[in-house]
Short mmCIF file of C-alpha atoms in Angstrom, two decimals:
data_model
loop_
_atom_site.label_atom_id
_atom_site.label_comp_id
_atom_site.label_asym_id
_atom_site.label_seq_id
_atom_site.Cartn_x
_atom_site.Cartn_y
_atom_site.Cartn_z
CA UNK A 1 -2.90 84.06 21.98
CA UNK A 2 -5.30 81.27 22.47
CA UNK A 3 -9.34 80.65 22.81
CA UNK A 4 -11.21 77.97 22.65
CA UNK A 5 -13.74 77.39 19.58
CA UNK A 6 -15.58 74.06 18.49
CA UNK A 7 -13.75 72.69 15.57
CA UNK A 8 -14.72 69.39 14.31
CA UNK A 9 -13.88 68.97 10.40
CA UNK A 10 -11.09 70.60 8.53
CA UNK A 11 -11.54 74.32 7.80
CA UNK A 12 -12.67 73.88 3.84
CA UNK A 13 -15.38 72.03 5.56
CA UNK A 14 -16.66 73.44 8.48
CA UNK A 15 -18.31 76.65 6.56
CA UNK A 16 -20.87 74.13 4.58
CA UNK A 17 -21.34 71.57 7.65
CA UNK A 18 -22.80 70.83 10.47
CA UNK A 19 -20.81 68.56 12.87
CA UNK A 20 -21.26 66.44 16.28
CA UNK A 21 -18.84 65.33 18.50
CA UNK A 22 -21.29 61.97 19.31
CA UNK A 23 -19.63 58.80 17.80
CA UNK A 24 -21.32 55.83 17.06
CA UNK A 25 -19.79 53.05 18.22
CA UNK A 26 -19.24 49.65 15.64
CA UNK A 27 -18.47 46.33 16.83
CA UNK A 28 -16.61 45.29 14.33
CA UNK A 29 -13.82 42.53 14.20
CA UNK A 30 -10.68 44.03 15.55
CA UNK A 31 -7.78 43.93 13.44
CA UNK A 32 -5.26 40.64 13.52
CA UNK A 33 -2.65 41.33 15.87
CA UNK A 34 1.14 40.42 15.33
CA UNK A 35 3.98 40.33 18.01
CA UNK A 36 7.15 41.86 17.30
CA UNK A 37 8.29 40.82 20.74
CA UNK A 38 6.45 39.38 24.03
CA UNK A 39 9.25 37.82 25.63
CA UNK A 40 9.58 40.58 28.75
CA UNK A 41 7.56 43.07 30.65
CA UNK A 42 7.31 46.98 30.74
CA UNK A 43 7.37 47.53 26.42
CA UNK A 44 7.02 51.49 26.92
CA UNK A 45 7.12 53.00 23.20
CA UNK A 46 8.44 52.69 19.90
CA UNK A 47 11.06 54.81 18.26
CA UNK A 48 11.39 54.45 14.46
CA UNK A 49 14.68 55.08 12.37
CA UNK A 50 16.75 52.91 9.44
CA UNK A 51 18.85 51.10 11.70
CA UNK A 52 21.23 48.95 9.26
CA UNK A 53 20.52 50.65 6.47
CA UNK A 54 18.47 48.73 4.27
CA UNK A 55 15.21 51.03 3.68
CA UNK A 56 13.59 49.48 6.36
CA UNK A 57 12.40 51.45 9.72
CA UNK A 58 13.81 49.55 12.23
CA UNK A 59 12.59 49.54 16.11
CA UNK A 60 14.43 50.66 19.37
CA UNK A 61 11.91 50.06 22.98
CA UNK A 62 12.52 50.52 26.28
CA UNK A 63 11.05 47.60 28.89
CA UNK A 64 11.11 49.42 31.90
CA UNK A 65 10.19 46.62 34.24
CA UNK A 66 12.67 44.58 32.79
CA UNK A 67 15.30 46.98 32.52
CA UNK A 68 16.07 46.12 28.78
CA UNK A 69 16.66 48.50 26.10
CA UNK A 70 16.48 46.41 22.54
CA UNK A 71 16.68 47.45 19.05
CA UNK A 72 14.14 45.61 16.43
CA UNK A 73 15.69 44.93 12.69
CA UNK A 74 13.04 44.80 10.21
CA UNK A 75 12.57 41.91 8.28
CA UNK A 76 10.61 43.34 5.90
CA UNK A 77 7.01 42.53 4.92
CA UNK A 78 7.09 39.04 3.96
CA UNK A 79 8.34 38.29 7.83
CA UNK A 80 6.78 40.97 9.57
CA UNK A 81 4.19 38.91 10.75
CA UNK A 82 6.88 36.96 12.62
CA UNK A 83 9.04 38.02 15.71
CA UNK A 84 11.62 40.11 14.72
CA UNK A 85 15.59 39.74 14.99
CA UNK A 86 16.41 41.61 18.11
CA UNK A 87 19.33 42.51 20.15
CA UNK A 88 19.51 43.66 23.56
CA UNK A 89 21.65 47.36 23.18
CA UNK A 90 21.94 47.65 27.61
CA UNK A 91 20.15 46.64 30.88
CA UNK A 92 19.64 49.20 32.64
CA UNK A 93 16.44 49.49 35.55
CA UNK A 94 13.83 51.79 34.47
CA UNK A 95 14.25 52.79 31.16
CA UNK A 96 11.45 54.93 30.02
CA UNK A 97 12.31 56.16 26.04
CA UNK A 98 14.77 54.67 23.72
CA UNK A 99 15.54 56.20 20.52
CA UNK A 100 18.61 55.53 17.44
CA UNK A 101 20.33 58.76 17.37
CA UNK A 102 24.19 58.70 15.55
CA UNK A 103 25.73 60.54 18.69
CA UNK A 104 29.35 60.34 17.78
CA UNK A 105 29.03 60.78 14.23
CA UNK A 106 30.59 57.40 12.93
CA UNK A 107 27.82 56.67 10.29
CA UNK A 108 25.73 53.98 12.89
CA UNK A 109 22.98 54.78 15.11
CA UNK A 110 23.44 54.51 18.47
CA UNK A 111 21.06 54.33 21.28
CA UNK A 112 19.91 56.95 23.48
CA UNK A 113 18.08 56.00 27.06
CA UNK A 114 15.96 57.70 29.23
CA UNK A 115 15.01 56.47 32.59
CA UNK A 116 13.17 57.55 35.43
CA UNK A 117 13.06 55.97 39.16
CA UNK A 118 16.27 55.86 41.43
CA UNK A 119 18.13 55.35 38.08
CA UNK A 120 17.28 59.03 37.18
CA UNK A 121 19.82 59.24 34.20
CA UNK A 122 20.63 59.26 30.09
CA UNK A 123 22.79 56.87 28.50
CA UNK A 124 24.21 56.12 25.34
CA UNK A 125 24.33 52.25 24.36
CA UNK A 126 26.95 52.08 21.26
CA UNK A 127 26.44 50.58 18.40
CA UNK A 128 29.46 48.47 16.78
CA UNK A 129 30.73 50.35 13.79
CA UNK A 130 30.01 47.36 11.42
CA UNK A 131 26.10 47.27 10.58
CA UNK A 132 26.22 43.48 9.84
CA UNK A 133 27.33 43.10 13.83
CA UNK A 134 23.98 44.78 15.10
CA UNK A 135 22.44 41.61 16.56
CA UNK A 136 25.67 40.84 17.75
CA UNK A 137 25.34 41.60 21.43
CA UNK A 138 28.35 41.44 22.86
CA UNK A 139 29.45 44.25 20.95
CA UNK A 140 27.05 47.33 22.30
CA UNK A 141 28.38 48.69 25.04
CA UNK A 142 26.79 51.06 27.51
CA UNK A 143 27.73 54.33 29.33
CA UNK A 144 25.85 57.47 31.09
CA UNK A 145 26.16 60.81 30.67
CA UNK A 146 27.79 62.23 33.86
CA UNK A 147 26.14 65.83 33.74
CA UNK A 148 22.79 63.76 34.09
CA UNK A 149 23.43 60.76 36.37
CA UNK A 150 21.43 60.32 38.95
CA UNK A 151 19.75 63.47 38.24
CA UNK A 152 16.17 63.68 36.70
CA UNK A 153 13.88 61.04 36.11
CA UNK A 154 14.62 61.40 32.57
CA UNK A 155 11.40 60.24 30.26
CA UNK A 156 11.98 61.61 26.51
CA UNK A 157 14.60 62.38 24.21
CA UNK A 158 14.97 64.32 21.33
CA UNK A 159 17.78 64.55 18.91
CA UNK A 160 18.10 68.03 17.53
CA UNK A 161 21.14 69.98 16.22
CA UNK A 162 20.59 73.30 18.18
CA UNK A 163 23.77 75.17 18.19
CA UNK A 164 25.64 74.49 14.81
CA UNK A 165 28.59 72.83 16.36
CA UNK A 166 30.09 69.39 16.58
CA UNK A 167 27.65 66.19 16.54
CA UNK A 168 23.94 66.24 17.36
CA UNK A 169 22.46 67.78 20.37
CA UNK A 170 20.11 65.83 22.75
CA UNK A 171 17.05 67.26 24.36
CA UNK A 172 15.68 65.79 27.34
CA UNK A 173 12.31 66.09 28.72
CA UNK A 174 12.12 64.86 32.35
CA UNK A 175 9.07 64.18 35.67
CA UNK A 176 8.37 64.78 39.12
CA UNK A 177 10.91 66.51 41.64
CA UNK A 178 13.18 69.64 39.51
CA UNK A 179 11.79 68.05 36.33
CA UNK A 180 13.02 70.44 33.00
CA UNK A 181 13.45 70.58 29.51
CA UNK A 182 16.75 70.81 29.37
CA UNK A 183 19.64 70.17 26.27
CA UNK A 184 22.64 68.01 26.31
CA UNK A 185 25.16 69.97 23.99
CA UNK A 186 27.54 67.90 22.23
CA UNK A 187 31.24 68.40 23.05
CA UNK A 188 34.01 68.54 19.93
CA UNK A 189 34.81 64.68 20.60
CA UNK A 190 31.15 63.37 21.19
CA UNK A 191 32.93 60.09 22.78
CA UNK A 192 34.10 62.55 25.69
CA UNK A 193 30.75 62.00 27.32
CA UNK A 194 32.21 63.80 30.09
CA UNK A 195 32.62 66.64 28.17
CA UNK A 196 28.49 66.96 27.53
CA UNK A 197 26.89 70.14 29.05
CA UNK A 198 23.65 70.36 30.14
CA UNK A 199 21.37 73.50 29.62
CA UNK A 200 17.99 73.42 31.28
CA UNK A 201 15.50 75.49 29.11
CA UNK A 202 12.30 75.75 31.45
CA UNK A 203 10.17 74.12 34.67
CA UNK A 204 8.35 70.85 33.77
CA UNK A 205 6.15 68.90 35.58
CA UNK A 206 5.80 65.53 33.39
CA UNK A 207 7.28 65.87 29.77
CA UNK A 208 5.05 63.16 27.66
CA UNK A 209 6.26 64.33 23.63
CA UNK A 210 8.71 66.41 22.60
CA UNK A 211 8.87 67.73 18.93
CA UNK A 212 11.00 70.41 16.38
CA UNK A 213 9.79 73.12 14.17
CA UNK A 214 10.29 76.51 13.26
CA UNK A 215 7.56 78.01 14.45
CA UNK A 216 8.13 81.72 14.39
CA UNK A 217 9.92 81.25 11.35
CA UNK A 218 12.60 82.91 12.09
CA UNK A 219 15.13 80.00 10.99
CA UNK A 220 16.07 77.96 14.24
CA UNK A 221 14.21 74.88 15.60
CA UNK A 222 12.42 76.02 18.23
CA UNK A 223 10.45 73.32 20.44
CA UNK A 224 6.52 71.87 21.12
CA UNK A 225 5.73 69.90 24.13
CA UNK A 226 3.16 68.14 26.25
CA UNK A 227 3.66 68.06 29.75
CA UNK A 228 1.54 66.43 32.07
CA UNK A 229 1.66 67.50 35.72
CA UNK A 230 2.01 70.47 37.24
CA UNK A 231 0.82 74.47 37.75
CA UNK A 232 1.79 74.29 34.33
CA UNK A 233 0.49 71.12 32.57
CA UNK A 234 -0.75 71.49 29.44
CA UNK A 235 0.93 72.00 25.77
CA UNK A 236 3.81 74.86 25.19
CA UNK A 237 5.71 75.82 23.09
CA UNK A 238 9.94 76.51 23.42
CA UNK A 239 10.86 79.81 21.37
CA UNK A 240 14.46 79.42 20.43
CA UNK A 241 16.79 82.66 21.12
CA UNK A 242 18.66 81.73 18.39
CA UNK A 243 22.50 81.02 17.96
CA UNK A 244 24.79 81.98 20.82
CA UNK A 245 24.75 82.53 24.77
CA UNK A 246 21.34 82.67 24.99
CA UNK A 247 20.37 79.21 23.78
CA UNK A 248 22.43 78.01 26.53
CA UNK A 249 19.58 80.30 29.01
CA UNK A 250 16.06 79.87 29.67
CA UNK A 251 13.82 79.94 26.34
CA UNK A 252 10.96 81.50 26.01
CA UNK A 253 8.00 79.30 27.18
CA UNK A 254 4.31 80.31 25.52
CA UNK A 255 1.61 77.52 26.37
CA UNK A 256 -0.87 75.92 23.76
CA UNK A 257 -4.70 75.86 24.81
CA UNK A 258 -5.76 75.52 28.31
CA UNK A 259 -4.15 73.57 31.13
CA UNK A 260 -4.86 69.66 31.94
CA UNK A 261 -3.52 66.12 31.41
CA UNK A 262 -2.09 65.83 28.10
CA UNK A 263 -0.89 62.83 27.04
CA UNK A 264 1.58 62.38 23.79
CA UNK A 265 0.62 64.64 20.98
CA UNK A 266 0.76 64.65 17.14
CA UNK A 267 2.15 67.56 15.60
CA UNK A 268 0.19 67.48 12.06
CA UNK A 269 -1.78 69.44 9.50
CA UNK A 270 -4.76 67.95 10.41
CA UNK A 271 -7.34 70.71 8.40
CA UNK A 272 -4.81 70.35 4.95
CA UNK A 273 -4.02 74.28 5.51
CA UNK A 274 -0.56 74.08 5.15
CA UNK A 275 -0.01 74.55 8.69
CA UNK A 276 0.93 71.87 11.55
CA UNK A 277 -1.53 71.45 14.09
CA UNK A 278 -1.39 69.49 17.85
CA UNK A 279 -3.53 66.93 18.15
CA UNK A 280 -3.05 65.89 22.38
CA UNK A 281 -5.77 63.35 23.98
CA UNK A 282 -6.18 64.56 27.54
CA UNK A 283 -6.56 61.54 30.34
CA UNK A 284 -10.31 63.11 31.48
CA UNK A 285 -11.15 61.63 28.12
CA UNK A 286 -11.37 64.39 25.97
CA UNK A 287 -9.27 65.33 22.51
CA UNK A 288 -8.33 68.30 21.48
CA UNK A 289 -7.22 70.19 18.41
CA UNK A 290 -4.94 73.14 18.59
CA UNK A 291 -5.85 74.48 15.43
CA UNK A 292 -2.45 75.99 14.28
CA UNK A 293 -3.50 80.00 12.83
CA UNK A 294 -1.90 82.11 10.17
CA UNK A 295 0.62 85.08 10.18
CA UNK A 296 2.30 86.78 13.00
CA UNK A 297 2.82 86.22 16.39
CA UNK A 298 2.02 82.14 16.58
CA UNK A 299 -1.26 81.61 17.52
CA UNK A 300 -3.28 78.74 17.98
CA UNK A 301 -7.63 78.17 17.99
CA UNK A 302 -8.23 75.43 20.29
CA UNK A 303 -11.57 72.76 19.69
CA UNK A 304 -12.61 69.46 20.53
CA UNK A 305 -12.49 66.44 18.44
CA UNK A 306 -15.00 63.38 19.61
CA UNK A 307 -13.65 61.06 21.74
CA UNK A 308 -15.89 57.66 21.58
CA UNK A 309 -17.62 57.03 25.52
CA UNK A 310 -16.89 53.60 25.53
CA UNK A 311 -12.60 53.40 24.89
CA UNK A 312 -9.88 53.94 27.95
CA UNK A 313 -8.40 56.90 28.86
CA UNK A 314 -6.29 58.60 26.26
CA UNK A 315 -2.62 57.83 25.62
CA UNK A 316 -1.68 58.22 22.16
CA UNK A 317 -3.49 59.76 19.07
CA UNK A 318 -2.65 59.79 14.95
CA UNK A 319 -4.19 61.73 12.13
CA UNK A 320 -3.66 58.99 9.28
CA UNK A 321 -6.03 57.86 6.36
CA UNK A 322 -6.63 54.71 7.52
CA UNK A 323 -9.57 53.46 5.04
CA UNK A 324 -7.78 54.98 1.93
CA UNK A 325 -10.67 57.30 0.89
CA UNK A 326 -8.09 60.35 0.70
CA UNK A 327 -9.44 61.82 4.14
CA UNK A 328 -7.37 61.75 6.95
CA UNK A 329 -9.27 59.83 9.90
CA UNK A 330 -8.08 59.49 13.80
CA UNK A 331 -6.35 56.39 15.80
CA UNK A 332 -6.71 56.98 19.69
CA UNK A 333 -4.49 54.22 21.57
CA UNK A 334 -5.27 54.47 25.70
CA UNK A 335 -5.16 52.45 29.04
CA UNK A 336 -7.17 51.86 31.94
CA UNK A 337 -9.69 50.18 29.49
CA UNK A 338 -10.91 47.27 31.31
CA UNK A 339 -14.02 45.61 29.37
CA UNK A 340 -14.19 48.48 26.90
CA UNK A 341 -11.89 49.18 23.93
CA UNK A 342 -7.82 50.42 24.09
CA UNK A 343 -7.63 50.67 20.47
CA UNK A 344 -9.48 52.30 18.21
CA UNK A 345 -9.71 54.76 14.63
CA UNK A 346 -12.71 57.16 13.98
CA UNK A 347 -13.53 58.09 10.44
CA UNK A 348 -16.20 61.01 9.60
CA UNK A 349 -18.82 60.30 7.68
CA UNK A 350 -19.56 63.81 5.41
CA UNK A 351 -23.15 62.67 3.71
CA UNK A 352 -26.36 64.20 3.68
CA UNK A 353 -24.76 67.54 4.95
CA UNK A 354 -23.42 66.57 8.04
CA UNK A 355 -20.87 65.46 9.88
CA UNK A 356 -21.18 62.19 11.72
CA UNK A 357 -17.88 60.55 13.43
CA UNK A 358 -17.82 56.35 13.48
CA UNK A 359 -15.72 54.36 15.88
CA UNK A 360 -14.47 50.90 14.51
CA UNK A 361 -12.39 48.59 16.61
CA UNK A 362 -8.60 48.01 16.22
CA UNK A 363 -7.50 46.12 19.36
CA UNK A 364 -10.80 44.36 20.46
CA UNK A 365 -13.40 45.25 23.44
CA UNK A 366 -11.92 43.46 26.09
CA UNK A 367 -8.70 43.36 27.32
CA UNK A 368 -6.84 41.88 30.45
CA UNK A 369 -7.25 43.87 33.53
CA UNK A 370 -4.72 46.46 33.57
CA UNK A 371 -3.36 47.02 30.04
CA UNK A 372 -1.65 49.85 29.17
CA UNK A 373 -1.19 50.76 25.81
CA UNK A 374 1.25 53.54 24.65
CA UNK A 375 1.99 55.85 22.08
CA UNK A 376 1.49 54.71 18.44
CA UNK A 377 2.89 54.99 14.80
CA UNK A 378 1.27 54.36 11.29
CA UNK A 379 3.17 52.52 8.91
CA UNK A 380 2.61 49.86 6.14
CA UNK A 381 4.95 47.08 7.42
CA UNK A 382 2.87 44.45 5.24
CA UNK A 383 3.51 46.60 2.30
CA UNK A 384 -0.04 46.05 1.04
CA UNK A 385 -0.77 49.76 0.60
CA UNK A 386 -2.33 50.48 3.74
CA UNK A 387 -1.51 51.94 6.75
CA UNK A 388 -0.79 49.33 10.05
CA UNK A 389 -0.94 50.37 13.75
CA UNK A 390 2.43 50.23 15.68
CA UNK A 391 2.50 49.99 19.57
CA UNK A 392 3.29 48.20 22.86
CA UNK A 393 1.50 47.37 25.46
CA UNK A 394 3.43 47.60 29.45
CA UNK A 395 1.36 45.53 31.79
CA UNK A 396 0.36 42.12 30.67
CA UNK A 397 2.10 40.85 28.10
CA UNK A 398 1.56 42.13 24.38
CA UNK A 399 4.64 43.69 24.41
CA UNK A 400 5.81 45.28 20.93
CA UNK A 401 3.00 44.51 18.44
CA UNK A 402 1.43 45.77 15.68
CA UNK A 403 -2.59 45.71 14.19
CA UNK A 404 -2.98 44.77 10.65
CA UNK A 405 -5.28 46.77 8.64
CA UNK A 406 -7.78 45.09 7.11
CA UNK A 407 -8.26 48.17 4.27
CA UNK A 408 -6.79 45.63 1.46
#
């Protein structure tokens, strides 16, 4: 059950005040920008995960004009300012999502690829067994899954152990033409990649974030996505049959909110309630908040957040405390944001009784003509206490970079 409610501060607060969704804009100085790696064209996300095992989240990226899937090592703060050691896992043309997933179970992540145009398949790029050989390139090498070559435009992949057997299960979120959420179930010998089954779990139109939880609390991962196009676009959730034949069937698909563009979402307890909420931008420039609501059967309230007039059209969006003042505030990355802003954070200001919301700049007003921005991730990679912005940009030439925060 869903309806739709205005919901603009966290539920402790929105009994004592008053809200707007205006924002007012400030020009401050946008943050200092670092590149992780410019070199190519088509950067289209970030995947975080401890690649070598040092502490350290380390990077894997698609470049999908390129056709390069690379994997970042961290250097740690003192060079993250720097252009990171990188190896180049595969070539491969239009890779779309890239993310370190130990497939086979031999103690190193791997690389899992998800493309989209004629290539229309999922590969794993292996990793060489010895962790102080990851930059050595000759030593990945790269193979597709039969039961989905040449078969969907694959665009996202999540790693997920969904039956209880064997090595860890892939779920794939696919566009366009017979476009599913579907599962890759891993065989006894995971190396068999012939062996790899693939169960289709519903219809999709244009699968943009795909994310766990137990939901209906019932003890299995069950699954929340955005997906874009379609009779059906909008957010959903996946209910999981639990173990045996049937999670091999159709699940159980119950959409989030009403229908429209949704972009990548952020699956958070944005009102500090206990329960995880879905933050989704929508490309018509609006932001909403599926406002996650107690007890039995899963529910969710569904509200708008502000979204500033004078930014691109939503891509990406984080609930993080970016000014350290113990509140979380928002970060909205977009595109199409020709001589406005593609990156910005919005803070509330909670004085005198209301509730005001204030833009302030991350990635400047003015970009080159036809950036493109993707999804983001908050992390301290300066270790200086606060929290940095993590993104790439496809079209012109950023690449993989990251915004300092200037909150220290």
């Amino acid at each position: 059950m869903t309806r739709i409610i205005r919901l603009f501060a966290a539920a402790a607060l929105a009994a004592s005040l008053s809200a707007t969704l205006a924002t007012a804009q400030d020009s401050g100085q946008p943050w200092q920008r670092h590149s992780i790696d410019d070199s190519a064209r088509g950067a289209d996300g970030v995947r975080l995960a401890d690649a070598n095992g040092d502490g350290l989240l380390d990077i894997a990226t698609g470049w999908e004009e390129a056709g390069l899937i690379r994997l970042y090592l961290n250097p740690g703060a003192k060079q993250a300012k720097e252009a990171w050691p990188r190896v180049t896992v595969g070539n491969i043309k239009s890779p779309e999502d890239a993310v370190l997933v130990d497939v086979d179970g031999d103690g190193a992540l791997d690389v899992v690829s998800c493309c989209e145009g004629n290539t229309r398949s999922v590969f794993v790029h292996w990793a060489p067994g010895d962790k102080s050989r990851l930059l050595d390139e000759p030593r990945w090498t790269t193979a597709a899954f039969p039961a989905l070559a040449a078969q969907q435009m694959a665009m996202y992949c999540l790693p997920l152990q969904i039956d209880g057997q064997h090595g860890i299960d892939l779920v794939i979120g696919s566009k366009g033409q017979a476009a599913k959420i579907g599962w890759l179930r891993a065989p006894a010998n995971s190396r068999d990649l012939a062996a790899w089954t693939y169960h289709p779990l519903c219809d999709a139109g244009w699968i943009m974030s795909l994310v766990a939880d137990d939901l209906d609390g019932d003890g299995d991962q069950d699954l929340v996505a955005s997906d874009r196009k379609g009779k059906n676009a909008g957010c959903l959730w996946l209910e999981n049959p639990g173990a045996g034949a049937a999670q091999v069937q159709p699940w159980t698909r119950h959409p989030i909110g009403p229908g429209g563009e949704v972009m990548f979402l952020h699956y958070a307890d944005w009102d500090g309630d206990g329960l995880r909420d879905l933050l989704v931008p929508i490309f018509s420039k609006q932001l909403f908040w599926h406002r996650r609501q107690p007890g039995r059967p899963v529910a969710f309230q569904t509200g708008e957040l502000p979204y500033p007039a004078a930014i691109g059209k939503g891509k990406g969006v984080r609930a993080a405390d970016i000014d350290l003042d113990g509140k979380l505030d928002l970060v909205i990355s977009t595109e199409n944001f020709e001589g406005t802003s593609g990156l910005v954070w919005l803070s509330a200001d909670r004085s005198a009784g209301s509730l005001k919301w204030q833009t302030h700049e991350i990635g400047g007003l003015a970009g080159p003509r036809g950036m493109k921005l993707d999804d983001l991730q908050t992390i301290d990679l300066d270790a200086d206490g606060d929290l940095d912005v993590l993104t790439t940009e496809e079209r012109t030439g950023w690449g993989v970079v990251w915004f300092e925060n200037p909150a220290r």
